[in-house]
PDB file of C-alpha atoms in Angstrom:
ATOM      1  CA  UNK A  27     155.387 219.298  56.663  1.00  0.00           C
ATOM      2  CA  UNK A  28     156.593 221.575  59.521  1.00  0.00           C
ATOM      3  CA  UNK A  29     158.896 220.454  62.249  1.00  0.00           C
ATOM      4  CA  UNK A  30     157.964 221.092  65.806  1.00  0.00           C
ATOM      5  CA  UNK A  31     160.710 221.569  68.356  1.00  0.00           C
ATOM      6  CA  UNK A  32     159.710 220.199  71.610  1.00  0.00           C
ATOM      7  CA  UNK A  33     160.840 222.263  74.682  1.00  0.00           C
ATOM      8  CA  UNK A  34     162.942 220.114  77.055  1.00  0.00           C
ATOM      9  CA  UNK A  35     161.829 220.452  80.578  1.00  0.00           C
ATOM     10  CA  UNK A  36     162.939 218.916  83.830  1.00  0.00           C
ATOM     11  CA  UNK A  37     161.475 218.478  87.285  1.00  0.00           C
ATOM     12  CA  UNK A  38     162.317 221.201  89.720  1.00  0.00           C
ATOM     13  CA  UNK A  39     164.469 218.626  91.722  1.00  0.00           C
ATOM     14  CA  UNK A  40     166.582 217.954  88.649  1.00  0.00           C
ATOM     15  CA  UNK A  41     167.010 221.682  87.930  1.00  0.00           C
ATOM     16  CA  UNK A  42     167.990 222.340  91.581  1.00  0.00           C
ATOM     17  CA  UNK A  43     170.617 219.579  91.456  1.00  0.00           C
ATOM     18  CA  UNK A  44     172.089 220.918  88.264  1.00  0.00           C
ATOM     19  CA  UNK A  45     172.168 224.417  89.932  1.00  0.00           C
ATOM     20  CA  UNK A  46     173.728 222.942  93.108  1.00  0.00           C
ATOM     21  CA  UNK A  47     171.057 224.271  95.473  1.00  0.00           C
ATOM     22  CA  UNK A  48     168.731 222.730  98.016  1.00  0.00           C
ATOM     23  CA  UNK A  49     165.253 222.469  96.474  1.00  0.00           C
ATOM     24  CA  UNK A  50     163.241 223.214  99.688  1.00  0.00           C
ATOM     25  CA  UNK A  51     165.072 226.498 100.033  1.00  0.00           C
ATOM     26  CA  UNK A  52     164.161 227.658  96.432  1.00  0.00           C
ATOM     27  CA  UNK A  53     161.212 229.949  95.841  1.00  0.00           C
ATOM     28  CA  UNK A  54     157.789 228.203  95.650  1.00  0.00           C
ATOM     29  CA  UNK A  55     157.509 229.313  91.921  1.00  0.00           C
ATOM     30  CA  UNK A  56     160.689 227.453  91.162  1.00  0.00           C
ATOM     31  CA  UNK A  57     159.416 224.337  93.020  1.00  0.00           C
ATOM     32  CA  UNK A  58     155.978 224.268  91.498  1.00  0.00           C
ATOM     33  CA  UNK A  59     156.394 223.568  87.858  1.00  0.00           C
ATOM     34  CA  UNK A  60     158.727 222.088  85.349  1.00  0.00           C
ATOM     35  CA  UNK A  61     161.861 224.079  84.323  1.00  0.00           C
ATOM     36  CA  UNK A  62     162.825 224.417  80.706  1.00  0.00           C
ATOM     37  CA  UNK A  63     166.328 223.927  79.431  1.00  0.00           C
ATOM     38  CA  UNK A  64     166.208 227.536  78.338  1.00  0.00           C
ATOM     39  CA  UNK A  65     165.165 228.748  81.895  1.00  0.00           C
ATOM     40  CA  UNK A  66     167.944 226.517  83.426  1.00  0.00           C
ATOM     41  CA  UNK A  67     170.446 228.134  81.096  1.00  0.00           C
ATOM     42  CA  UNK A  68     169.244 231.617  81.911  1.00  0.00           C
ATOM     43  CA  UNK A  69     169.435 230.926  85.605  1.00  0.00           C
ATOM     44  CA  UNK A  70     173.079 229.688  85.170  1.00  0.00           C
ATOM     45  CA  UNK A  71     174.120 232.495  82.879  1.00  0.00           C
ATOM     46  CA  UNK A  72     172.443 235.367  85.033  1.00  0.00           C
ATOM     47  CA  UNK A  73     171.549 233.993  88.408  1.00  0.00           C
ATOM     48  CA  UNK A  74     168.787 236.029  90.197  1.00  0.00           C
ATOM     49  CA  UNK A  75     169.356 237.237  93.779  1.00  0.00           C
ATOM     50  CA  UNK A  76     167.680 234.284  95.433  1.00  0.00           C
ATOM     51  CA  UNK A  77     170.004 231.910  93.556  1.00  0.00           C
ATOM     52  CA  UNK A  78     173.204 233.887  94.326  1.00  0.00           C
ATOM     53  CA  UNK A  79     172.050 233.919  98.117  1.00  0.00           C
ATOM     54  CA  UNK A  80     171.405 230.242  98.083  1.00  0.00           C
ATOM     55  CA  UNK A  81     174.755 229.373  96.658  1.00  0.00           C
ATOM     56  CA  UNK A  82     176.550 231.694  99.011  1.00  0.00           C
ATOM     57  CA  UNK A  83     174.704 231.097 102.288  1.00  0.00           C
ATOM     58  CA  UNK A  84     172.778 227.889 101.780  1.00  0.00           C
ATOM     59  CA  UNK A  85     171.213 225.740 102.975  1.00  0.00           C
ATOM     60  CA  UNK A  86     173.307 223.592 100.782  1.00  0.00           C
ATOM     61  CA  UNK A  87     172.413 220.055  99.447  1.00  0.00           C
ATOM     62  CA  UNK A  88     174.542 217.132 100.712  1.00  0.00           C
ATOM     63  CA  UNK A  89     176.822 216.902  97.711  1.00  0.00           C
ATOM     64  CA  UNK A  90     177.692 220.593  98.150  1.00  0.00           C
ATOM     65  CA  UNK A  91     178.254 220.006 101.956  1.00  0.00           C
ATOM     66  CA  UNK A  92     180.429 217.120 101.303  1.00  0.00           C
ATOM     67  CA  UNK A  93     182.494 218.958  98.797  1.00  0.00           C
ATOM     68  CA  UNK A  94     182.889 222.008 101.012  1.00  0.00           C
ATOM     69  CA  UNK A  95     184.010 219.674 103.887  1.00  0.00           C
ATOM     70  CA  UNK A  96     186.340 217.560 101.671  1.00  0.00           C
ATOM     71  CA  UNK A  97     184.556 214.299 102.399  1.00  0.00           C
ATOM     72  CA  UNK A  98     182.158 211.931 100.563  1.00  0.00           C
ATOM     73  CA  UNK A  99     178.440 211.916 100.924  1.00  0.00           C
ATOM     74  CA  UNK A 100     178.640 208.470 102.624  1.00  0.00           C
ATOM     75  CA  UNK A 101     181.198 210.146 104.970  1.00  0.00           C
ATOM     76  CA  UNK A 102     178.696 212.700 105.865  1.00  0.00           C
ATOM     77  CA  UNK A 103     176.204 210.038 106.683  1.00  0.00           C
ATOM     78  CA  UNK A 104     178.697 208.248 108.818  1.00  0.00           C
ATOM     79  CA  UNK A 105     179.245 211.419 110.705  1.00  0.00           C
ATOM     80  CA  UNK A 106     175.509 211.875 111.318  1.00  0.00           C
ATOM     81  CA  UNK A 107     175.054 214.728 108.931  1.00  0.00           C
ATOM     82  CA  UNK A 108     171.889 213.943 107.000  1.00  0.00           C
ATOM     83  CA  UNK A 109     170.275 217.250 106.408  1.00  0.00           C
ATOM     84  CA  UNK A 110     171.214 220.301 104.449  1.00  0.00           C
ATOM     85  CA  UNK A 111     173.755 222.765 106.169  1.00  0.00           C
ATOM     86  CA  UNK A 112     174.163 226.546 105.783  1.00  0.00           C
ATOM     87  CA  UNK A 113     177.563 227.934 105.077  1.00  0.00           C
ATOM     88  CA  UNK A 114     177.764 229.053 108.611  1.00  0.00           C
ATOM     89  CA  UNK A 115     177.154 225.429 109.902  1.00  0.00           C
ATOM     90  CA  UNK A 116     179.749 224.144 107.529  1.00  0.00           C
ATOM     91  CA  UNK A 117     182.367 226.701 108.644  1.00  0.00           C
ATOM     92  CA  UNK A 118     181.511 225.858 112.317  1.00  0.00           C
ATOM     93  CA  UNK A 119     182.194 222.108 111.547  1.00  0.00           C
ATOM     94  CA  UNK A 120     185.449 223.020 109.898  1.00  0.00           C
ATOM     95  CA  UNK A 121     186.419 225.092 113.011  1.00  0.00           C
ATOM     96  CA  UNK A 122     185.374 222.386 115.421  1.00  0.00           C
ATOM     97  CA  UNK A 123     187.252 219.647 113.452  1.00  0.00           C
ATOM     98  CA  UNK A 124     185.313 216.753 115.101  1.00  0.00           C
ATOM     99  CA  UNK A 125     186.910 213.389 115.053  1.00  0.00           C
ATOM    100  CA  UNK A 126     184.613 212.008 112.477  1.00  0.00           C
ATOM    101  CA  UNK A 127     185.446 214.814 110.040  1.00  0.00           C
ATOM    102  CA  UNK A 128     189.107 214.380 110.310  1.00  0.00           C
ATOM    103  CA  UNK A 129     188.740 210.738 109.756  1.00  0.00           C
ATOM    104  CA  UNK A 130     186.551 211.015 106.749  1.00  0.00           C
ATOM    105  CA  UNK A 131     188.960 213.636 105.339  1.00  0.00           C
ATOM    106  CA  UNK A 132     191.872 211.244 105.658  1.00  0.00           C
ATOM    107  CA  UNK A 133     189.792 208.448 104.018  1.00  0.00           C
ATOM    108  CA  UNK A 134     188.898 210.822 101.089  1.00  0.00           C
ATOM    109  CA  UNK A 135     192.522 211.706 100.695  1.00  0.00           C
ATOM    110  CA  UNK A 136     193.492 207.959 100.628  1.00  0.00           C
ATOM    111  CA  UNK A 137     190.751 207.401  97.899  1.00  0.00           C
ATOM    112  CA  UNK A 138     192.165 210.386  95.862  1.00  0.00           C
ATOM    113  CA  UNK A 139     195.711 208.888  96.160  1.00  0.00           C
ATOM    114  CA  UNK A 140     194.565 205.407  94.999  1.00  0.00           C
ATOM    115  CA  UNK A 141     192.517 206.922  92.203  1.00  0.00           C
ATOM    116  CA  UNK A 142     195.666 208.701  91.003  1.00  0.00           C
ATOM    117  CA  UNK A 143     197.881 205.648  91.453  1.00  0.00           C
ATOM    118  CA  UNK A 144     195.400 203.566  89.303  1.00  0.00           C
ATOM    119  CA  UNK A 145     195.207 206.245  86.595  1.00  0.00           C
ATOM    120  CA  UNK A 146     198.965 206.400  86.363  1.00  0.00           C
ATOM    121  CA  UNK A 147     199.210 202.650  86.255  1.00  0.00           C
ATOM    122  CA  UNK A 148     196.512 202.424  83.432  1.00  0.00           C
ATOM    123  CA  UNK A 149     198.355 205.272  81.514  1.00  0.00           C
ATOM    124  CA  UNK A 150     201.649 203.365  81.724  1.00  0.00           C
ATOM    125  CA  UNK A 151     199.953 200.114  80.605  1.00  0.00           C
ATOM    126  CA  UNK A 152     198.413 201.973  77.602  1.00  0.00           C
ATOM    127  CA  UNK A 153     201.677 203.461  76.726  1.00  0.00           C
ATOM    128  CA  UNK A 154     203.434 200.242  76.861  1.00  0.00           C
ATOM    129  CA  UNK A 155     200.785 198.543  74.699  1.00  0.00           C
ATOM    130  CA  UNK A 156     201.027 201.471  72.156  1.00  0.00           C
ATOM    131  CA  UNK A 157     204.816 200.889  71.940  1.00  0.00           C
ATOM    132  CA  UNK A 158     204.360 197.233  71.564  1.00  0.00           C
ATOM    133  CA  UNK A 159     202.128 197.851  68.476  1.00  0.00           C
ATOM    134  CA  UNK A 160     204.799 200.027  66.713  1.00  0.00           C
TER     135      UNK A 160
END
């Protein structure tokens, strides 16, 4: 009996998400068919020029835009940003510093502080429980 190894494939949208690029901005040959795990690994290891250009200049998908602006994806939506943005547009927003962006950055900073506080609390509880077991 011979074993057959199935090639894992994914939809182009999934591959674009893993690569951190905006699918509609990718070449049509990338968008048209499934992407194998080997192809994805090759793109990550040695990105072609189109991928390097997209990562540098955009347009970027919302998760990347949010990260570059230091806000959440929900914060982008609250600020009225629903489309992919180029690096230039992101830089312009950073320079303009609209009120919604400053508010969302402050909210994100508060969330990070609270997450850190909870992690410290949980670590202290775990340490206390471990000492109690000894």
